[in-house]
PDB file of C-alpha atoms and ligand atoms in Angstrom:
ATOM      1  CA  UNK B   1     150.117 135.778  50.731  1.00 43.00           C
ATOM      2  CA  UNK B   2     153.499 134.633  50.142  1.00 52.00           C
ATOM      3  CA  UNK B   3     153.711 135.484  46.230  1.00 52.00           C
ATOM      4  CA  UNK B   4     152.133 138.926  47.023  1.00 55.00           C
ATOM      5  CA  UNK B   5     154.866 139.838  49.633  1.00 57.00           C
ATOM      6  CA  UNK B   6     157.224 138.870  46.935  1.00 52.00           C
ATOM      7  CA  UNK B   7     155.829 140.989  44.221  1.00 49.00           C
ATOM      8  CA  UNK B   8     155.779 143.711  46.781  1.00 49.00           C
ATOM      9  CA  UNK B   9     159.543 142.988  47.515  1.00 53.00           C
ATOM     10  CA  UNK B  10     160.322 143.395  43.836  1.00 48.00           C
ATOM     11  CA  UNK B  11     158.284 146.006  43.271  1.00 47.00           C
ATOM     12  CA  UNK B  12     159.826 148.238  46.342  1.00 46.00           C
ATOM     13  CA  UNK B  13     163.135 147.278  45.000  1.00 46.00           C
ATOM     14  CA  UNK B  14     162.551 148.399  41.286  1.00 47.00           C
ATOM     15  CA  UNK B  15     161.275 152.075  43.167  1.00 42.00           C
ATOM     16  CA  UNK B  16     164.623 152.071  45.361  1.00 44.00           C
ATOM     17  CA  UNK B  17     166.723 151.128  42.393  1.00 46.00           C
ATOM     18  CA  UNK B  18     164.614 153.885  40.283  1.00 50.00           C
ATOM     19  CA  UNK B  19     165.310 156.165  43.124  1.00 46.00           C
ATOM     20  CA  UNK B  20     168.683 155.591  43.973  1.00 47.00           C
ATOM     21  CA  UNK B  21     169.574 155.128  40.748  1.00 53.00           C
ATOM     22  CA  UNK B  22     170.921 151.273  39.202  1.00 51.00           C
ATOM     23  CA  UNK B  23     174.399 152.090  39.777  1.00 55.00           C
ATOM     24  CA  UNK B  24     174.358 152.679  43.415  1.00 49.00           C
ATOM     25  CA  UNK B  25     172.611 148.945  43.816  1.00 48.00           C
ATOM     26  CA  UNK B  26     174.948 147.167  41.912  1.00 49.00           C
ATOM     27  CA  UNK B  27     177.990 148.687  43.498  1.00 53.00           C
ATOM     28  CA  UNK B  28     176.512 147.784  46.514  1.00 54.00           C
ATOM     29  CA  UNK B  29     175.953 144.556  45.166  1.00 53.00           C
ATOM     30  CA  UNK B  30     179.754 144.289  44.258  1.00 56.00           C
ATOM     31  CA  UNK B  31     180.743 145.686  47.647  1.00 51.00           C
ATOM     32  CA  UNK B  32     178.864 142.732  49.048  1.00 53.00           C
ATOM     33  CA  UNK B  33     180.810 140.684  47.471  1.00 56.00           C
ATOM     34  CA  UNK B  34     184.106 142.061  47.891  1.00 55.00           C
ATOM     35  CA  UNK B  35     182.862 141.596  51.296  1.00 54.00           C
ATOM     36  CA  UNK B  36     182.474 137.793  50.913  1.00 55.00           C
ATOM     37  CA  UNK B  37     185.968 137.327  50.051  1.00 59.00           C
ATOM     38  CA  UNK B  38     187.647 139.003  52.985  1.00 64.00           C
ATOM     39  CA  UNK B  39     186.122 137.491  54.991  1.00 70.00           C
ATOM     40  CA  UNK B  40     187.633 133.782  53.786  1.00 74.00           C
ATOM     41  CA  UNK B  41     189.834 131.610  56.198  1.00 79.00           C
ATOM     42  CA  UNK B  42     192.802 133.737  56.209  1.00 77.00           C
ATOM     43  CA  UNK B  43     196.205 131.637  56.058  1.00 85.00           C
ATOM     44  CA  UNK B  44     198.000 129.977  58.852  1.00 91.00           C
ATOM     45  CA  UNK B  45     200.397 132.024  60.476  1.00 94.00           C
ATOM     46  CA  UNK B  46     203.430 131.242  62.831  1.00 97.00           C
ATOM     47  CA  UNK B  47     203.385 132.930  66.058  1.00 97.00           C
ATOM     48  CA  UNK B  48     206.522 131.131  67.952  1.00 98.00           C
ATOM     49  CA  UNK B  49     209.819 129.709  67.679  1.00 98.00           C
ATOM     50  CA  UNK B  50     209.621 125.616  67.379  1.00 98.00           C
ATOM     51  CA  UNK B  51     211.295 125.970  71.158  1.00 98.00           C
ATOM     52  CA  UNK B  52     208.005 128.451  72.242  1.00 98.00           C
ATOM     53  CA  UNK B  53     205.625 125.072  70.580  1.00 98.00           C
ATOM     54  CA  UNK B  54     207.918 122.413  72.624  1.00 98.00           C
ATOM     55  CA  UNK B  55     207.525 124.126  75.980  1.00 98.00           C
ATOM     56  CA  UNK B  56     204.177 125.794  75.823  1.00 98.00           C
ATOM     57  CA  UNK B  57     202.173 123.006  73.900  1.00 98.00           C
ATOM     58  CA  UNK B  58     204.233 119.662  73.976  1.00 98.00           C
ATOM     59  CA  UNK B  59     205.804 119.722  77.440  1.00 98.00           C
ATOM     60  CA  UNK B  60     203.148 120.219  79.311  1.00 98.00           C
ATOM     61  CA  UNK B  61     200.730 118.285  77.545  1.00 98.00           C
ATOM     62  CA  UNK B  62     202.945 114.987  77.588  1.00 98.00           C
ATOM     63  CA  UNK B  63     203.258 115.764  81.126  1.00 98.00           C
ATOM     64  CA  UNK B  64     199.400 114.959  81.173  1.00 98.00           C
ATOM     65  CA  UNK B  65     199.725 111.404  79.866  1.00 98.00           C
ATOM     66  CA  UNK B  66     203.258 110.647  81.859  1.00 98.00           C
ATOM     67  CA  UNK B  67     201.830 111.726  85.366  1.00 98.00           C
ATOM     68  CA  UNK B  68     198.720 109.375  84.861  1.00 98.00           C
ATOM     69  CA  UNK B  69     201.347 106.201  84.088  1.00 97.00           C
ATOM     70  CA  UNK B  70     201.210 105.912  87.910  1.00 96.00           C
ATOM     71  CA  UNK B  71     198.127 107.678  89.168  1.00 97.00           C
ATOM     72  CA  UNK B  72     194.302 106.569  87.790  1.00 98.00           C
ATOM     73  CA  UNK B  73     193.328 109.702  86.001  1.00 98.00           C
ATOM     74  CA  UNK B  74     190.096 109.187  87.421  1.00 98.00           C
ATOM     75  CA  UNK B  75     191.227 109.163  91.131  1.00 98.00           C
ATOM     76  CA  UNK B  76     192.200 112.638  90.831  1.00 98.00           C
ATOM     77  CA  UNK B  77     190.600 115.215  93.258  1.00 98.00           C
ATOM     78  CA  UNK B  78     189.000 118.401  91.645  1.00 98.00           C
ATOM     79  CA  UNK B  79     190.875 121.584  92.483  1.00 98.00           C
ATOM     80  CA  UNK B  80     188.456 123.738  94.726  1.00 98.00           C
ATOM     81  CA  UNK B  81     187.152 125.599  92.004  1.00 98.00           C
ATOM     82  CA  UNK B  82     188.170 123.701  88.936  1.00 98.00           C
ATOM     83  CA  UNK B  83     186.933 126.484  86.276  1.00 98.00           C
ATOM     84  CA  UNK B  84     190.426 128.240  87.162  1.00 98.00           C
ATOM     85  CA  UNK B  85     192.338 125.264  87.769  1.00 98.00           C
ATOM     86  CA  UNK B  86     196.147 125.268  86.423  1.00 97.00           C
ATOM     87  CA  UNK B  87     196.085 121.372  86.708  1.00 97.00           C
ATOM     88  CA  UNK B  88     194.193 119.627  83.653  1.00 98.00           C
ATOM     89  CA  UNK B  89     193.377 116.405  85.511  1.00 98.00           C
ATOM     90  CA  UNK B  90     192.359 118.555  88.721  1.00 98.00           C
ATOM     91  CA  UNK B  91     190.173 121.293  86.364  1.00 98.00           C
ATOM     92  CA  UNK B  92     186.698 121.492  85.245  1.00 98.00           C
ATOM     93  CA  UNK B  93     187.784 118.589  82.067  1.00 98.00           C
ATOM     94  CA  UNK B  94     189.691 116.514  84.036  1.00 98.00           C
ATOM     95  CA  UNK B  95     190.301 112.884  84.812  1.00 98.00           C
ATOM     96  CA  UNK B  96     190.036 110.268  81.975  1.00 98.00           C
ATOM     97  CA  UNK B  97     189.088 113.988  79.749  1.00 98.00           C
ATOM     98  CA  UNK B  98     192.321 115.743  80.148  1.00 98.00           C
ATOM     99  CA  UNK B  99     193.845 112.487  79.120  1.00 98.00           C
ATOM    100  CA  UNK B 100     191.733 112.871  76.042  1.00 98.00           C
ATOM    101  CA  UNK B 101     192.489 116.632  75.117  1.00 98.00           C
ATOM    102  CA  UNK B 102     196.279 116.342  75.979  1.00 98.00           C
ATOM    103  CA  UNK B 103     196.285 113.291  73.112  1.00 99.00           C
ATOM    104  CA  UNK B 104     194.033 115.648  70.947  1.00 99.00           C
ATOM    105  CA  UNK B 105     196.430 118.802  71.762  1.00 98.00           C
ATOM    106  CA  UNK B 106     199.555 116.511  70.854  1.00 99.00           C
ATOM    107  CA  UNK B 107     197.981 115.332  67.245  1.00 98.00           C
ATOM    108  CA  UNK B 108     196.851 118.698  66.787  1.00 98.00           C
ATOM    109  CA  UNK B 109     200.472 120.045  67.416  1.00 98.00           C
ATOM    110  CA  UNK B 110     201.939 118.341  65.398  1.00 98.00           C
ATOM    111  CA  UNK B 111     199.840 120.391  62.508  1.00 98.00           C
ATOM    112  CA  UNK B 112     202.324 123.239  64.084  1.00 98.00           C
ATOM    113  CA  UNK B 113     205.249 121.583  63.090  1.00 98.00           C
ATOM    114  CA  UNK B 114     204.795 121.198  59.800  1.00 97.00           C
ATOM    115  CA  UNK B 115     203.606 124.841  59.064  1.00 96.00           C
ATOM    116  CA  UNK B 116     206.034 127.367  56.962  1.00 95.00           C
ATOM    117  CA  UNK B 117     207.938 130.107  57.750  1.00 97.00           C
ATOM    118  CA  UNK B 118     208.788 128.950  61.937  1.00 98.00           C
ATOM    119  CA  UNK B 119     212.222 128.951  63.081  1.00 98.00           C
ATOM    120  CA  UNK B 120     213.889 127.135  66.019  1.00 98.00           C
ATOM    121  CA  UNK B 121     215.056 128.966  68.745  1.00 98.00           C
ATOM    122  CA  UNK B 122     218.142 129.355  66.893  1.00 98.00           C
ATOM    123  CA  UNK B 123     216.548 131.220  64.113  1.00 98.00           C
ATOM    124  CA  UNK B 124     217.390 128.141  61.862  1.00 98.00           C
ATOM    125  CA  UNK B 125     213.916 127.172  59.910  1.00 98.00           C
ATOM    126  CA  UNK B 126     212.342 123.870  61.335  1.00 98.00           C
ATOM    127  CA  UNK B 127     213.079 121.891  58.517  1.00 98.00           C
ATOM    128  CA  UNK B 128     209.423 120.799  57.315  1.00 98.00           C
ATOM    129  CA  UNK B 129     210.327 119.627  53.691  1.00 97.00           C
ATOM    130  CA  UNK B 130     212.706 116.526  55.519  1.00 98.00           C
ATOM    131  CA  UNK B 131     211.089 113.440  54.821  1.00 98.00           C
ATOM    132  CA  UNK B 132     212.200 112.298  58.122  1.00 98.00           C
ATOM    133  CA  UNK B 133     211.299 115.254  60.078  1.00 98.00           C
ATOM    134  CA  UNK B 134     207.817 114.597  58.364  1.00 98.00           C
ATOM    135  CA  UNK B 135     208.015 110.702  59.722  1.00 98.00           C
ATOM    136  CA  UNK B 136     208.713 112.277  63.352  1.00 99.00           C
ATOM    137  CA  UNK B 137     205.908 114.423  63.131  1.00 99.00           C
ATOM    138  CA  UNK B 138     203.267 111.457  61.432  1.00 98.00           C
ATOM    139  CA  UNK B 139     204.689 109.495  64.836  1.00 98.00           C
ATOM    140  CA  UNK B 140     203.735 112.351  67.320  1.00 99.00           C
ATOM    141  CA  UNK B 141     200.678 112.735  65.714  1.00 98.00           C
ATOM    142  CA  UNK B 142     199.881 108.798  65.928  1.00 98.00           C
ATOM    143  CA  UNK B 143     201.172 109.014  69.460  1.00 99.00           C
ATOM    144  CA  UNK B 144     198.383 111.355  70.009  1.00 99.00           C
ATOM    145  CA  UNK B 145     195.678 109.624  68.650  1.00 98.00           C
ATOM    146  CA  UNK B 146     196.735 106.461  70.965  1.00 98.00           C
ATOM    147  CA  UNK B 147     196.725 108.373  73.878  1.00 99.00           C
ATOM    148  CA  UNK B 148     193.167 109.966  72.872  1.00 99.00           C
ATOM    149  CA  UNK B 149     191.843 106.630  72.272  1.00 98.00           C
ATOM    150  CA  UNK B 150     193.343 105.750  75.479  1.00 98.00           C
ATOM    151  CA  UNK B 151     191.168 108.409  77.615  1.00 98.00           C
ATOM    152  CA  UNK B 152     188.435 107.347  75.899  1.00 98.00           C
ATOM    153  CA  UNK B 153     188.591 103.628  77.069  1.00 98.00           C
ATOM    154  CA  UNK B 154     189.346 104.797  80.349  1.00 98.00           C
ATOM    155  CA  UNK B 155     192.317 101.842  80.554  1.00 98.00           C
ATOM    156  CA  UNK B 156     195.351 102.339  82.425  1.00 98.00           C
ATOM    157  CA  UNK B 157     197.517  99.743  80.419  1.00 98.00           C
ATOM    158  CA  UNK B 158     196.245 101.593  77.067  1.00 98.00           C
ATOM    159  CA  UNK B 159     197.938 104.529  78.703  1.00 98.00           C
ATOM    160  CA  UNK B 160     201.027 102.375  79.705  1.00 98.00           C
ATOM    161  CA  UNK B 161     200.907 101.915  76.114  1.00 98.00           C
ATOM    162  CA  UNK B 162     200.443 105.872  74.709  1.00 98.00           C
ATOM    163  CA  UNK B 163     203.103 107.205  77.761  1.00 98.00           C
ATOM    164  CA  UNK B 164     205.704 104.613  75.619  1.00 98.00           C
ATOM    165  CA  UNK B 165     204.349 105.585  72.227  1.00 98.00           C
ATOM    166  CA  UNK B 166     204.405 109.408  72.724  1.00 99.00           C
ATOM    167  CA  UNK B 167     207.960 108.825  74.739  1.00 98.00           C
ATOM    168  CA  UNK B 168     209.662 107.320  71.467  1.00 99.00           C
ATOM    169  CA  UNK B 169     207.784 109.771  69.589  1.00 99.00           C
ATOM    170  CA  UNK B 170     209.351 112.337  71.178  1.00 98.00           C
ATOM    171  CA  UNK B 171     212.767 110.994  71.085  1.00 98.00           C
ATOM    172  CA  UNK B 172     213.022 110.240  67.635  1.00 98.00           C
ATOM    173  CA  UNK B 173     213.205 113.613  66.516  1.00 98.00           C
ATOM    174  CA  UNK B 174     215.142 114.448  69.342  1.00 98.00           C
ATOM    175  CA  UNK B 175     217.879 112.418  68.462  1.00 98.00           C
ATOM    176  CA  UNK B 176     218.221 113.750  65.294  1.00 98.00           C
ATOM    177  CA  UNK B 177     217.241 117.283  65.546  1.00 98.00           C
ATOM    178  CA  UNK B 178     217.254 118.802  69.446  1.00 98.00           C
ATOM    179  CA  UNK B 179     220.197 116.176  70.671  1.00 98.00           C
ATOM    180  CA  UNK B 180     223.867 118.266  69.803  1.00 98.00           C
ATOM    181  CA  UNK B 181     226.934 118.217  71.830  1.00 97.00           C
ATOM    182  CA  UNK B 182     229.045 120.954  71.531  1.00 97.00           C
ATOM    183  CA  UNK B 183     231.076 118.624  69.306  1.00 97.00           C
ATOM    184  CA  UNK B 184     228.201 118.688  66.552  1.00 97.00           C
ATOM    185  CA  UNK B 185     227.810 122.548  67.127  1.00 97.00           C
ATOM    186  CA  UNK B 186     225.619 122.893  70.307  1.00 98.00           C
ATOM    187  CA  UNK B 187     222.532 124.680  70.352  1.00 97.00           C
ATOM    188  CA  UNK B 188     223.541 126.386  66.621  1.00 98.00           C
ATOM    189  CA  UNK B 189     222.797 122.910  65.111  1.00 98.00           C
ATOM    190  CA  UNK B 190     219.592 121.918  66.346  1.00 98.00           C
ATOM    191  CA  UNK B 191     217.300 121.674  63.465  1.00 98.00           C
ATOM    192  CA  UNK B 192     219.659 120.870  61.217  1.00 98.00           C
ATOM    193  CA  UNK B 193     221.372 117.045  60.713  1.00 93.00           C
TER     194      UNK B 193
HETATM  195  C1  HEC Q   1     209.433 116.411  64.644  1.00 59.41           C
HETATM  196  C2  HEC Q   1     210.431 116.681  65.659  1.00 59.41           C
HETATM  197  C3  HEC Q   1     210.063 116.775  67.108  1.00 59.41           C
HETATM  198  C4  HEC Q   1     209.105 116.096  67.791  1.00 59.41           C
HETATM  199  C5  HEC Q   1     208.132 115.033  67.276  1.00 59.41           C
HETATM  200  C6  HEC Q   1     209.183 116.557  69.150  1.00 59.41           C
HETATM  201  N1  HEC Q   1     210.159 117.490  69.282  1.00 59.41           N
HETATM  202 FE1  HEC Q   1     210.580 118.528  70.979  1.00 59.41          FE
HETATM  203  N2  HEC Q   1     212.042 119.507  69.996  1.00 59.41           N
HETATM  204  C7  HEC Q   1     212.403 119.332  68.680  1.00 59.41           C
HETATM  205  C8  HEC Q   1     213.481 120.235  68.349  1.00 59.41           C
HETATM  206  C9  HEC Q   1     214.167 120.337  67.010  1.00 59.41           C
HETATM  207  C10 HEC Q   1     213.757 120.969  69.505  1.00 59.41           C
HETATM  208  C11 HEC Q   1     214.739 122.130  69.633  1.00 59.41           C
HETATM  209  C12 HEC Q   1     213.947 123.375  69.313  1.00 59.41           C
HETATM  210  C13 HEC Q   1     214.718 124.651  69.287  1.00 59.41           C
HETATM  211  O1  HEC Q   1     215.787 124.762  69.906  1.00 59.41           O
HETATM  212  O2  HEC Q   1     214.205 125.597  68.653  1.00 59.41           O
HETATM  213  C14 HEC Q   1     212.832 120.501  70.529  1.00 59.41           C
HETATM  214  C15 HEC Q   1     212.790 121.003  71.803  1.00 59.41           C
HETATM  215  C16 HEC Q   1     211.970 120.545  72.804  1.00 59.41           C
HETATM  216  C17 HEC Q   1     211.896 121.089  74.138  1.00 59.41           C
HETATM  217  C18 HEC Q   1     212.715 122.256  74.668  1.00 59.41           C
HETATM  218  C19 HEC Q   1     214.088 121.857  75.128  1.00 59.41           C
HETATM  219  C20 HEC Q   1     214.871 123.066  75.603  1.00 59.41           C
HETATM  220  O3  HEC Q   1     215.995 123.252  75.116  1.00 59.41           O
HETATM  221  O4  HEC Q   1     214.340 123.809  76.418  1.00 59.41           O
HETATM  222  C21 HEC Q   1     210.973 120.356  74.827  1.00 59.41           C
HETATM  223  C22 HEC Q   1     210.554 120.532  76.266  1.00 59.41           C
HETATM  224  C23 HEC Q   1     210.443 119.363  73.919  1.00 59.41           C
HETATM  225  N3  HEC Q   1     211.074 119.517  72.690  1.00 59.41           N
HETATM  226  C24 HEC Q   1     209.483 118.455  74.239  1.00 59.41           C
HETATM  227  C25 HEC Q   1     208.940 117.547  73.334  1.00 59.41           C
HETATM  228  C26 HEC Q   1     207.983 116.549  73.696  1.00 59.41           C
HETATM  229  C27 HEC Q   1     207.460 116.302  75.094  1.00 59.41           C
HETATM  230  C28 HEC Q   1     207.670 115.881  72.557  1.00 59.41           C
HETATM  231  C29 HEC Q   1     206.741 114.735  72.371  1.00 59.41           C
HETATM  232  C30 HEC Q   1     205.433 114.842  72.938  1.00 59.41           C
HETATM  233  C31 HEC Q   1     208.441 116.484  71.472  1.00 59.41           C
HETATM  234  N4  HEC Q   1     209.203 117.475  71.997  1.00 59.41           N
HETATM  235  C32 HEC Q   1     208.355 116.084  70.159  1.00 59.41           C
HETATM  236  C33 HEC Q   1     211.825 118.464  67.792  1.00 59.41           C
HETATM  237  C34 HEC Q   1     210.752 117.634  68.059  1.00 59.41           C
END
């Protein structure tokens, strides 16, 4: 039944290709194709300054982790209707979980900050090809992978331990990069050593 369906197939393709003539099916065929390739993963592409990343990704996903240093992430009482909750250990993937996805949003981000063509809010590019700036980011990243692991064992001195891991993390860079006194230029030499 099978073969004969096939032969069919073949057959009623030969008569369109007759009909339509061989040159319309293979452009087709290349058009196909064509089609194929556009539609491959385009390439990354930068859509904020390394200050927009820092206060719309980092900030207030650290914040996550730091508030639970004191509070038991699992102690925390839903928002009324969690689905549109503004609070990630009050939402609908809260408690021990929003520990988990601010670590995983922290490793993750750090991906951003290694990316070409961003500039800091100063319009100075984030300079990715430092070998230190590239040690800063490995430590965020491993910072965020301890405090994933950490809302995954559910264990509040394994988030004692993330909250200082993800705190040095963060300073690190800072110190180098984000920390200039008007003396060392201000605001026009962050990103820069
Ligand atoms: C690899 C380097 C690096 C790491 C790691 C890093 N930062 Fe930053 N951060 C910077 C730089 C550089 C700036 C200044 C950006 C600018 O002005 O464009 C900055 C700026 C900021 C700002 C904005 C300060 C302002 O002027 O408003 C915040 C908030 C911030 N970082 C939070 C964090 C937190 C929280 C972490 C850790 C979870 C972190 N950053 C990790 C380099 C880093």
């Amino acid at each position: 039944m099978k073969i004969r369906h096939a032969i069919f197939s073949i057959l009623l393709l030969s008569l369109i290709a007759t009909v339509l003539g061989a040159d319309v099916v293979i452009a087709q065929a290349r058009g196909a194709r064509a089609g194929a390739a556009a539609a491959a993963p385009r390439a990354q592409q930068v859509h904020g300054t390394l200050l927009q990343v820092m206060r719309g990704i980092l900030f207030p996903n650290s914040n996550v982790l730091f508030s639970s240093q004191s509070v038991d992430p699992a102690s925390v009482q839903k928002d009324a209707d969690p689905t549109a909750s503004v609070n990630p250990l009050a939402g609908a993937y809260g408690g021990w979980e929003a520990i988990e996805n601010s670590g995983l949003a922290m490793a993750e981000a750090a991906n951003l900050l290694t990316i070409p063509g961003r500039v800091c809010g100063n319009g100075k590019p984030v300079p990715v090809q430092n070998a230190d700036w590239q040690r800063f980011v490995q430590g965020l990243r491993d910072a965020g992978t301890a405090t994933y692991k950490a809302g995954q064992s559910k264990n509040m001195d394994m988030v004692l331990d993330a909250a200082d891991k993800v705190t040095t993390a963060c300073m690190n860079c800072h110190e180098v990069y984000r920390e200039k006194t008007s003396a060392q230029g201000g605001m026009a030499a962050r990103c820069t050593k």
